[in-house]
PDB file of C-alpha atoms in Angstrom:
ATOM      1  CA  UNK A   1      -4.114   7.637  22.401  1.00 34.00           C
ATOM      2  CA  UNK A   2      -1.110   5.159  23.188  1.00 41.00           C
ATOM      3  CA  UNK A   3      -1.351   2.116  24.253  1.00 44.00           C
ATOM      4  CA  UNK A   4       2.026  -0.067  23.197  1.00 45.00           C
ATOM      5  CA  UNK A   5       3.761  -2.642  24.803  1.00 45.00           C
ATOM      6  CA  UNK A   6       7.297  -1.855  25.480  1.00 41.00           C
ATOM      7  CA  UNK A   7       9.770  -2.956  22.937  1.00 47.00           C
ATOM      8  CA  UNK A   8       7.237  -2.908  20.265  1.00 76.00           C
ATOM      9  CA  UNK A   9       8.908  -3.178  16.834  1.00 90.00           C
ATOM     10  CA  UNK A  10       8.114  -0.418  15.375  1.00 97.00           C
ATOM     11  CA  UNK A  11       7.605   1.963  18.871  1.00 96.00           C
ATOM     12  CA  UNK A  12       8.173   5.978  17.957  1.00 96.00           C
ATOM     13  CA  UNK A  13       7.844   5.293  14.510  1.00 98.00           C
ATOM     14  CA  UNK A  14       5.337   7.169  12.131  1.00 98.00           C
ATOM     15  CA  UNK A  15       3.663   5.853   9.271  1.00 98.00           C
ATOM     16  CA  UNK A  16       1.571   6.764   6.492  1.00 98.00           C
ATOM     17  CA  UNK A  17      -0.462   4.174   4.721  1.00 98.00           C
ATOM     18  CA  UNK A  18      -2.599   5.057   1.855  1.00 98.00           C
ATOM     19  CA  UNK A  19      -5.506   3.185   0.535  1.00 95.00           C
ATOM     20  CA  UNK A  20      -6.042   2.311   4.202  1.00 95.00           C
ATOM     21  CA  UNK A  21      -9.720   2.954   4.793  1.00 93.00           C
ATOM     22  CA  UNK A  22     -10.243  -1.221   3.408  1.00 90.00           C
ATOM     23  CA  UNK A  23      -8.873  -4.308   2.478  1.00 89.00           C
ATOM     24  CA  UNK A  24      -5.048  -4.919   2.761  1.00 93.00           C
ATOM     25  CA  UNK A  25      -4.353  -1.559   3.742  1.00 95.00           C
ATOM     26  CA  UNK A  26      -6.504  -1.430   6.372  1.00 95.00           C
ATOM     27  CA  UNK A  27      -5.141  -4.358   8.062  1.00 95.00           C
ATOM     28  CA  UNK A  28      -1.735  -3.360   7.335  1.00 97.00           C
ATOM     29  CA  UNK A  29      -2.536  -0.002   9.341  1.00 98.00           C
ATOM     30  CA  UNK A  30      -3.503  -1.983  11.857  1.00 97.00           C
ATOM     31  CA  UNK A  31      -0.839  -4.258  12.190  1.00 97.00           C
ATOM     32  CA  UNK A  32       1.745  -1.129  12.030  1.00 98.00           C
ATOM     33  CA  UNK A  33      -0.254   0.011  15.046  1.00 98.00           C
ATOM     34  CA  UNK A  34      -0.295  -2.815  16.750  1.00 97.00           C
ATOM     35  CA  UNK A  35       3.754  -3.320  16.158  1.00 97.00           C
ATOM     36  CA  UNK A  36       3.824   0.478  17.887  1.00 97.00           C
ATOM     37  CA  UNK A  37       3.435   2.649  14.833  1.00 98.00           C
ATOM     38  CA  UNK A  38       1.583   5.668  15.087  1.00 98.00           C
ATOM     39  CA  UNK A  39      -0.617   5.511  12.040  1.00 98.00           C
ATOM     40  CA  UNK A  40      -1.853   7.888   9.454  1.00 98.00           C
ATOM     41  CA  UNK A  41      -4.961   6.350   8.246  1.00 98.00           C
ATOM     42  CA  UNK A  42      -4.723   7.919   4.697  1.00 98.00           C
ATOM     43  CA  UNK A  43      -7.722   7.460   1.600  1.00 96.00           C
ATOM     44  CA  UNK A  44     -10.712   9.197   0.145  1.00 91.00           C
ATOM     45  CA  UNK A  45     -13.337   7.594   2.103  1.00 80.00           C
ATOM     46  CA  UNK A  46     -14.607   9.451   5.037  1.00 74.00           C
ATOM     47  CA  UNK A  47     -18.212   7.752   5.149  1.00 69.00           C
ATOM     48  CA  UNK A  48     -19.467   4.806   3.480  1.00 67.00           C
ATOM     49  CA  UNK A  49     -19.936   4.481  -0.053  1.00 62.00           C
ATOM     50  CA  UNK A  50     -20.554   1.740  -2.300  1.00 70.00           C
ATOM     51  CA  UNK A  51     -17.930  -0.144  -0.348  1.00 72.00           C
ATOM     52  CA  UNK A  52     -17.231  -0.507   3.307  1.00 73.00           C
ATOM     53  CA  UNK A  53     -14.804   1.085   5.497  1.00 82.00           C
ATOM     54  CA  UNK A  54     -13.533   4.477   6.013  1.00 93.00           C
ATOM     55  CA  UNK A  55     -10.889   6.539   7.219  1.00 96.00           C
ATOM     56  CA  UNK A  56     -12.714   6.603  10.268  1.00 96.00           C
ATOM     57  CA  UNK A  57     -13.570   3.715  10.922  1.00 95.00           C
ATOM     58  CA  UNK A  58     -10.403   2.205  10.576  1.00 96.00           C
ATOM     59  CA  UNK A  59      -8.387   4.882  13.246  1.00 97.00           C
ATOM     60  CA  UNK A  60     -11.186   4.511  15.426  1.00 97.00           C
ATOM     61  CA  UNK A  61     -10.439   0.452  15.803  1.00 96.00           C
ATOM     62  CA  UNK A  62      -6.665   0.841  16.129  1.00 98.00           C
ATOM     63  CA  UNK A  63      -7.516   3.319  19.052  1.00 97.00           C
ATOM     64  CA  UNK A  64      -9.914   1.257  20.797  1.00 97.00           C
ATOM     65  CA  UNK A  65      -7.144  -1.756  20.405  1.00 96.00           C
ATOM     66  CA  UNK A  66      -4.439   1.204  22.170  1.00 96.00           C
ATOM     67  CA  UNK A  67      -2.981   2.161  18.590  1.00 97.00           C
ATOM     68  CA  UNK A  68      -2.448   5.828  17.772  1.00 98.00           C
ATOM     69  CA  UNK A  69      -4.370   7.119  14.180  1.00 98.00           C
ATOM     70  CA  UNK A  70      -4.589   9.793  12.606  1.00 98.00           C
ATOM     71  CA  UNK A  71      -7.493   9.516   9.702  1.00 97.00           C
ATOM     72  CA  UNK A  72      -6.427  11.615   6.994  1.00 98.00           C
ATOM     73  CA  UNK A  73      -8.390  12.642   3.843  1.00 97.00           C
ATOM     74  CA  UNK A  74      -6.308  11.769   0.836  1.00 97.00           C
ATOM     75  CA  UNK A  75      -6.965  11.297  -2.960  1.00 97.00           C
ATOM     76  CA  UNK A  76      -3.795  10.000  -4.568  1.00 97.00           C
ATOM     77  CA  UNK A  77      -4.156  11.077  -7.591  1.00 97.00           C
ATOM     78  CA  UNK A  78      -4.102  15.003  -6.589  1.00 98.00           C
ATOM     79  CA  UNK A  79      -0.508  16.406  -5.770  1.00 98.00           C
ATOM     80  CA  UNK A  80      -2.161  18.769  -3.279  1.00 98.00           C
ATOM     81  CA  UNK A  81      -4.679  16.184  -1.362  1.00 98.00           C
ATOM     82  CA  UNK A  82      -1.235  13.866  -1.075  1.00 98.00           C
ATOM     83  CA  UNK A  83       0.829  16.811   0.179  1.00 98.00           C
ATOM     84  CA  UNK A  84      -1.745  18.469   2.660  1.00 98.00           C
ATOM     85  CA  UNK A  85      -2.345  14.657   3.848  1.00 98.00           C
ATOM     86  CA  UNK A  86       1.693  14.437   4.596  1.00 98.00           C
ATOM     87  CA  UNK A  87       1.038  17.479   6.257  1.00 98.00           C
ATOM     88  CA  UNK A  88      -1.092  17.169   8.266  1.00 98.00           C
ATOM     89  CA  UNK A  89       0.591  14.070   9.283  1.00 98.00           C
ATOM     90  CA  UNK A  90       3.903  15.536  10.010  1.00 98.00           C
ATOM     91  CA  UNK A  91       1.778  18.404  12.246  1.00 98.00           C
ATOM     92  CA  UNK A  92       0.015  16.199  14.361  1.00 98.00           C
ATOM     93  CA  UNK A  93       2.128  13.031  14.584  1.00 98.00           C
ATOM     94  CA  UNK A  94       5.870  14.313  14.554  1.00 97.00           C
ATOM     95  CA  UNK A  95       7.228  12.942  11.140  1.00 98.00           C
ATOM     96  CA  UNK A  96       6.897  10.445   8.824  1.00 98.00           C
ATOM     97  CA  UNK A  97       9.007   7.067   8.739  1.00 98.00           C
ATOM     98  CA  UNK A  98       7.432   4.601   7.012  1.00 98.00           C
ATOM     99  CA  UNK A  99       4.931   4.785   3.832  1.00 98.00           C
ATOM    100  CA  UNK A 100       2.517   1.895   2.410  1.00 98.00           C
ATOM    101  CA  UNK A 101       1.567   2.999  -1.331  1.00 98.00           C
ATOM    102  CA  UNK A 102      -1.470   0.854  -1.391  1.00 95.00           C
ATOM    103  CA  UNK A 103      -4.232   2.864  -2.790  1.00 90.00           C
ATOM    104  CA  UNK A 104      -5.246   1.297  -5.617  1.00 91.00           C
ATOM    105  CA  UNK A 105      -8.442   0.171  -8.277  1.00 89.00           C
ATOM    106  CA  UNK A 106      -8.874  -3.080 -10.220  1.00 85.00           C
ATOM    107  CA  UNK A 107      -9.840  -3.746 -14.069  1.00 85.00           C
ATOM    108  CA  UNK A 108      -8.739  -6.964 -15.225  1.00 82.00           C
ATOM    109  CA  UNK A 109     -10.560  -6.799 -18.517  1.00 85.00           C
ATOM    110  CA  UNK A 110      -8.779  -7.163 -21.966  1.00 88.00           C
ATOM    111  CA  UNK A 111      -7.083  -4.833 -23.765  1.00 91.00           C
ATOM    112  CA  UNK A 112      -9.423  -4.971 -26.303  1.00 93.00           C
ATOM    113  CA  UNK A 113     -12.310  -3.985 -24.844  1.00 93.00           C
ATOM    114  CA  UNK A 114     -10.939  -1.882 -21.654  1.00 93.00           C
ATOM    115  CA  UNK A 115     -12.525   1.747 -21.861  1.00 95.00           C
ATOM    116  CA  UNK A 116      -9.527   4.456 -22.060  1.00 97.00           C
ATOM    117  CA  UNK A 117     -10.930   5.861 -19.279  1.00 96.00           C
ATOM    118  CA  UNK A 118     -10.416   2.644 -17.213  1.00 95.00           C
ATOM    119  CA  UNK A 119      -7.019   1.943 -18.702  1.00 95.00           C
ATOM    120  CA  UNK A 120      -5.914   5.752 -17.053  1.00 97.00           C
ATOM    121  CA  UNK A 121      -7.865   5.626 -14.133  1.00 96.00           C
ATOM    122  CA  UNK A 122      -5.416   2.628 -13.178  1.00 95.00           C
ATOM    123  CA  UNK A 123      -2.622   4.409 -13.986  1.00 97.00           C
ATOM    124  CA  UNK A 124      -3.807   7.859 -12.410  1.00 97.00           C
ATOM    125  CA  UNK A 125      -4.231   5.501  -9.044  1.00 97.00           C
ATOM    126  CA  UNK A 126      -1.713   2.556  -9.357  1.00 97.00           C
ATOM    127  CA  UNK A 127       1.252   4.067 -10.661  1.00 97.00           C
ATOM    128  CA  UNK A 128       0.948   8.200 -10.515  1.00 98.00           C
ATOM    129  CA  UNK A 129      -0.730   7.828  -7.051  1.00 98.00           C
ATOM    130  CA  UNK A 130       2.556   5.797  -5.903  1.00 98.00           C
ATOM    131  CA  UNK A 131       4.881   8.272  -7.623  1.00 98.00           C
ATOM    132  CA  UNK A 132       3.021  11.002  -6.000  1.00 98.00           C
ATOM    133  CA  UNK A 133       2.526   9.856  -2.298  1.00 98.00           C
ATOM    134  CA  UNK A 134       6.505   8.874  -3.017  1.00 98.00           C
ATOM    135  CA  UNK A 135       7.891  12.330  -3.943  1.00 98.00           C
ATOM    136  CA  UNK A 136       5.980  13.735  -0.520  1.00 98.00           C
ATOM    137  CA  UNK A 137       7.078  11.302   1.771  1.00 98.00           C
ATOM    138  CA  UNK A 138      10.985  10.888   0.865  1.00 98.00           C
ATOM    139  CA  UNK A 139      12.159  14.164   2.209  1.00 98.00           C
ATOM    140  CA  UNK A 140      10.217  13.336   5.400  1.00 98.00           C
ATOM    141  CA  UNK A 141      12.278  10.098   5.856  1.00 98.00           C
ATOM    142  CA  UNK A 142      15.208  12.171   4.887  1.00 98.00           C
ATOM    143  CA  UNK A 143      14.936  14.246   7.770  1.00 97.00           C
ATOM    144  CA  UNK A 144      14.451  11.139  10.191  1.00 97.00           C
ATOM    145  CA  UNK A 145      17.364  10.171   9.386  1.00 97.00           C
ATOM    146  CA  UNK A 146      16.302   7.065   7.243  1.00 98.00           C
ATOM    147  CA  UNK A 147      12.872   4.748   7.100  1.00 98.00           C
ATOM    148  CA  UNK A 148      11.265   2.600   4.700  1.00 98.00           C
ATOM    149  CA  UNK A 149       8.693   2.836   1.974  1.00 98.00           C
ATOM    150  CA  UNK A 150       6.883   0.291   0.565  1.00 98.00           C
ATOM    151  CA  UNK A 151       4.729  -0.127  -2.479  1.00 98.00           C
ATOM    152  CA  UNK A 152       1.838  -2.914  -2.542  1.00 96.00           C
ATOM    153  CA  UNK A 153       1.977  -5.031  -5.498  1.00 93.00           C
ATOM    154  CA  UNK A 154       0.635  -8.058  -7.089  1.00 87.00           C
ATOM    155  CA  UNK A 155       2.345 -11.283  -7.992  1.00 79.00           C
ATOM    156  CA  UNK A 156       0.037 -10.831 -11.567  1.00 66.00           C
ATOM    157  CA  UNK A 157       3.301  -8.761 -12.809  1.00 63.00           C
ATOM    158  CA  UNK A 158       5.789 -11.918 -13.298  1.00 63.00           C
ATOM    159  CA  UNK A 159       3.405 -14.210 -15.502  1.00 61.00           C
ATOM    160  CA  UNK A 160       3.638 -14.530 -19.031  1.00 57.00           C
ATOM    161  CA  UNK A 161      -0.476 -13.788 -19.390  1.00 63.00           C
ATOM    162  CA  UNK A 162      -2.489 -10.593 -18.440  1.00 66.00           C
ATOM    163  CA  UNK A 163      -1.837  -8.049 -20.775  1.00 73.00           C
ATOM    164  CA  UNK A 164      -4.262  -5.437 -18.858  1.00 87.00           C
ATOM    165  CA  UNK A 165      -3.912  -1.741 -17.084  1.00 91.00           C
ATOM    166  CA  UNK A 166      -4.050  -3.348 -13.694  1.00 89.00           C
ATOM    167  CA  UNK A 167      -0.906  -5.908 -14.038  1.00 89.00           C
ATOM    168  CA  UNK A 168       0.446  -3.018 -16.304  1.00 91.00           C
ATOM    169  CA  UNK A 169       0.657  -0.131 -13.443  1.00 94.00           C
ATOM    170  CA  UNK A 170       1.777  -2.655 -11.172  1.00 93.00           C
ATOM    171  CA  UNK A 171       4.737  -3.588 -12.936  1.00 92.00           C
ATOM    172  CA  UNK A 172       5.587   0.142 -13.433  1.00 95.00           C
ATOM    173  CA  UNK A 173       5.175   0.515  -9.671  1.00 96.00           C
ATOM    174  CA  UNK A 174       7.694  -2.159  -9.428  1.00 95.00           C
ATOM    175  CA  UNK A 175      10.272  -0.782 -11.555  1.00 96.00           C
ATOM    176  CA  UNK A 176       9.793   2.635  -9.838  1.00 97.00           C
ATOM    177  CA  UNK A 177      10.385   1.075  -6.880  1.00 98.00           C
ATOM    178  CA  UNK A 178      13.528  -0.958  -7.604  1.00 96.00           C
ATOM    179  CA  UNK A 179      15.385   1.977  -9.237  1.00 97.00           C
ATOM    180  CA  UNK A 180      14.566   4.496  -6.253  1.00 98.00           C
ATOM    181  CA  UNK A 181      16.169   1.925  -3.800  1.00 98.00           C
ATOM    182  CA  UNK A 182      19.639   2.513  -5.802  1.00 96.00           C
ATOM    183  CA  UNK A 183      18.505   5.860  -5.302  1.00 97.00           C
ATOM    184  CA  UNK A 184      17.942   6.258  -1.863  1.00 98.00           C
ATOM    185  CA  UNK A 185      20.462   3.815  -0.253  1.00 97.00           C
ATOM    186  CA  UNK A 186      22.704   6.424   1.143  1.00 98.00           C
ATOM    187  CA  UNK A 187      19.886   8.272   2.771  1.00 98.00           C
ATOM    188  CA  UNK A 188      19.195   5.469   4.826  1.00 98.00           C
ATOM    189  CA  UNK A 189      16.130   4.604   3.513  1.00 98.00           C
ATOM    190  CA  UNK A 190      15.021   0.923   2.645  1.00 98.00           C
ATOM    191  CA  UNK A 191      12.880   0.468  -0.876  1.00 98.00           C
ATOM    192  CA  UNK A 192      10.672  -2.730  -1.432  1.00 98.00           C
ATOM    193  CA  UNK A 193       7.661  -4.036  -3.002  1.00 97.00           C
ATOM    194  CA  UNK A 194       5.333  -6.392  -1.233  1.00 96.00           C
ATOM    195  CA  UNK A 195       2.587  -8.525  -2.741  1.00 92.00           C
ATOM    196  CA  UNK A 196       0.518 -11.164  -2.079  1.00 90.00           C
ATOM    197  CA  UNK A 197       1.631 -15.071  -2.841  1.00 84.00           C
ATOM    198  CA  UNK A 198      -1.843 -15.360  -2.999  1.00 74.00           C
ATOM    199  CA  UNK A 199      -5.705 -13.690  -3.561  1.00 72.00           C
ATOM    200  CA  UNK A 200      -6.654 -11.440  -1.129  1.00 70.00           C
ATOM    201  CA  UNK A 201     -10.239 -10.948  -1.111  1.00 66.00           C
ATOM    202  CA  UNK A 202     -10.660  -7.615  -0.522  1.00 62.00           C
ATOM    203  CA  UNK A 203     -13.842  -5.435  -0.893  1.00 60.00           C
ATOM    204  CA  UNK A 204     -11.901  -3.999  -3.865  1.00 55.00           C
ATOM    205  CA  UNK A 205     -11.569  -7.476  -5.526  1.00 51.00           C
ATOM    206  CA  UNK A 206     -14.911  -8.859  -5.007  1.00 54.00           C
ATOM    207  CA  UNK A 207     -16.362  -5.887  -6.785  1.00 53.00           C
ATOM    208  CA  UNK A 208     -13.945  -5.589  -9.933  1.00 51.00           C
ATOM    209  CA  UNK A 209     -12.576  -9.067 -10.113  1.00 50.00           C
ATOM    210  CA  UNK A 210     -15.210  -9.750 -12.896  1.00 50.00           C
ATOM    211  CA  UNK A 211     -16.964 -12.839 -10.530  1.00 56.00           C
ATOM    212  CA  UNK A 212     -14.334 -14.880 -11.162  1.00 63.00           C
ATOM    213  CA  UNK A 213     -14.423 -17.823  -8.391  1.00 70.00           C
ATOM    214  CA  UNK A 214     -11.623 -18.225  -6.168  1.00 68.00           C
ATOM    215  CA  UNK A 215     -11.110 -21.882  -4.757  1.00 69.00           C
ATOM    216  CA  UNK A 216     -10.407 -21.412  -0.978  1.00 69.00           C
ATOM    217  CA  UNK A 217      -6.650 -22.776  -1.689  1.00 66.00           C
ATOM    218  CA  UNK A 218      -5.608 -19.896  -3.179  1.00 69.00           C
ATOM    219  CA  UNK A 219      -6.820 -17.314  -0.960  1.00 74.00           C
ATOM    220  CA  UNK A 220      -4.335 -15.853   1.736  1.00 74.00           C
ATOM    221  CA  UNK A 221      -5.671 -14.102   4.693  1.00 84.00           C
ATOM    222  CA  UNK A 222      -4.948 -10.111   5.098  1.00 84.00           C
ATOM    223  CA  UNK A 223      -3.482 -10.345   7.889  1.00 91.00           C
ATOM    224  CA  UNK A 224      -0.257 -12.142   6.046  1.00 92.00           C
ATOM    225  CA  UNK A 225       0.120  -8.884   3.994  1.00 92.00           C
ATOM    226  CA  UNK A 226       0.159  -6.839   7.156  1.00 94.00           C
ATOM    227  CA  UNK A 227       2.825  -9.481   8.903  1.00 95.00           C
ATOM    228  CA  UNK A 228       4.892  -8.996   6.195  1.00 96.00           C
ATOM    229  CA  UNK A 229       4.533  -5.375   5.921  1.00 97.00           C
ATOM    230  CA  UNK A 230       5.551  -5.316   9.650  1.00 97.00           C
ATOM    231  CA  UNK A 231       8.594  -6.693   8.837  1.00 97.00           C
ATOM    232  CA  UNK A 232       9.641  -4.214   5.523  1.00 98.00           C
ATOM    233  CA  UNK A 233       8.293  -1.234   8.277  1.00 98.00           C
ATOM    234  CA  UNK A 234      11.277  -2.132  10.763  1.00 97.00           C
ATOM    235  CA  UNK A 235      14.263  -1.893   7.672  1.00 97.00           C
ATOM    236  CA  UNK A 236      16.456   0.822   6.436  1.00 96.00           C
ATOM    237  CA  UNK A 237      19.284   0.696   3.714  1.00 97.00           C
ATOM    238  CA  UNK A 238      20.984  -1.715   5.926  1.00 96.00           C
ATOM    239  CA  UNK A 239      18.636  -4.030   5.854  1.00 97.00           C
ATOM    240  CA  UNK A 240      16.172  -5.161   3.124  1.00 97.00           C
ATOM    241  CA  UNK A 241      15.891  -3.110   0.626  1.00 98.00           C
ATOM    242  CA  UNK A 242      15.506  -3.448  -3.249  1.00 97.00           C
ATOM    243  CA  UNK A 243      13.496  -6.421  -3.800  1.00 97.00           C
ATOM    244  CA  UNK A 244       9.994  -7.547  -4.385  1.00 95.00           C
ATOM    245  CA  UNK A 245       8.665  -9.503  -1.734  1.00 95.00           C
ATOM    246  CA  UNK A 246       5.640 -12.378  -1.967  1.00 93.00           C
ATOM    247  CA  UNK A 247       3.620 -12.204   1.510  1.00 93.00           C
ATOM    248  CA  UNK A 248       4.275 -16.098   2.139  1.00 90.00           C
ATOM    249  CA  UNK A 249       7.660 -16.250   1.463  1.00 90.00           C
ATOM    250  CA  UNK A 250       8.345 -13.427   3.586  1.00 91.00           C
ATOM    251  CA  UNK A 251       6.603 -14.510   6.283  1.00 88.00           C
ATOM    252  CA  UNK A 252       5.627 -18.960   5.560  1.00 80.00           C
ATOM    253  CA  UNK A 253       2.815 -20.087   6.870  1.00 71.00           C
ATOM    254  CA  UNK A 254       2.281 -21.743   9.750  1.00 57.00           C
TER     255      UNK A 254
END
């Protein structure tokens, strides 16, 4: 189903956003849609678990807004899931122009006492889910001709404090990032992190952020992260491309 106002920004452009099923990537889906992306609704979650949301779910309310989704199964840290996912996107939906690497899971304990299996299941999901999802979408954008990917993540990676595997994939996923956009600049294609300025509180967060209390002025509003993502969507090479980008200085409030 389509539904988009002419002129929309991102109108006959397709993109795949993983982790999308809650949180920031669900409402970055959405606002894709709603900017006149068809959406690939990509995650593990096809009925509710111990958190809310689902693949479903999500595609269901971008279609009953006039979006286009597609809800695809996808586990990011299997090659195969993330290439029958691109797939199936590129069967149904035409192509593939845009990618949002934002599956991801939290542990912000220390180092000391963080399980090994903890410490790899952020890297399986942070940083090889990114790579992963990566590799299958670039020759995708290739073939369009150029597009944009962008990798969610936090503004934890730039303090001094935090020596944990959350902050730690992260700041791989940056460096990934800022080295492919050298890569990738003469196939068109723009490269860019995106994080918060602030907390999003996210099903994700409230459930592995250890109950630490956020005061109300430091938490930012998803729909900031999908503003902003709207705006990294619509680049190529020409445009932005290389950086890492804090939600409220991309887009200031107000």
């Amino acid at each position: 189903m389509t539904g988009h106002p002419a002129g929309a920004a991102l109108s006959g452009k397709v993109a795949f956003v993983a982790g999308a099923s809650r949180g920031i990537g669900a409402a970055i889906a959405t606002g894709l849609a709603a900017a006149g992306a068809a959406v690939a609704v990509a995650a593990r979650s096809e009925t509710e678990g111990r958190l809310p949301g689902t693949i479903n779910s999500v595609a269901d309310r971008i279609i009953a807004a006039g979006g286009t989704a597609l809800p695809v199964v996808c586990d990011v840290t299997s090659e195969e899931s993330v290439e029958k996912a691109v797939a199936a996107t590129v069967s149904t939906l035409g192509g593939i122009d845009i990618l949002v690497a934002n599956a991801g899971v939290l542990w912000l304990g220390p180092i000391e006492t963080t399980p090994l299996k903890r410490w790899q299941l952020c890297m399986d999901v942070n940083l090889t889910g990114v790579f992963l999802a990566t590799k299958a979408v670039i020759p995708q954008l290739k073939a369009r001709g150029g597009g944009s990917l962008i990798a969610i993540t936090t503004t934890g990676v730039d303090m001094i404090r935090g020596a944990n595997a959350y902050w730690v994939s992260k700041a791989a996923v940056e460096r990934l990032y800022l080295g492919l956009a050298a890569e990738l600049k003469d196939d068109n294609i723009a490269v860019n992190c995106l994080s918060p300025t602030r907390v999003v509180l996210t099903e994700g967060w409230q459930a592995g952020g250890g109950g630490q209390k956020i005061p109300p002025s430091m938490v930012e509003p998803p729909e900031t992260m999908a503003r902003a993502a709207v705006l990294l969507a619509s680049q190529d090479a020409s445009g932005i491309t290389g950086t890492v980008q804090r939600s409220e200085v991309l887009i200031p409030r107000g």
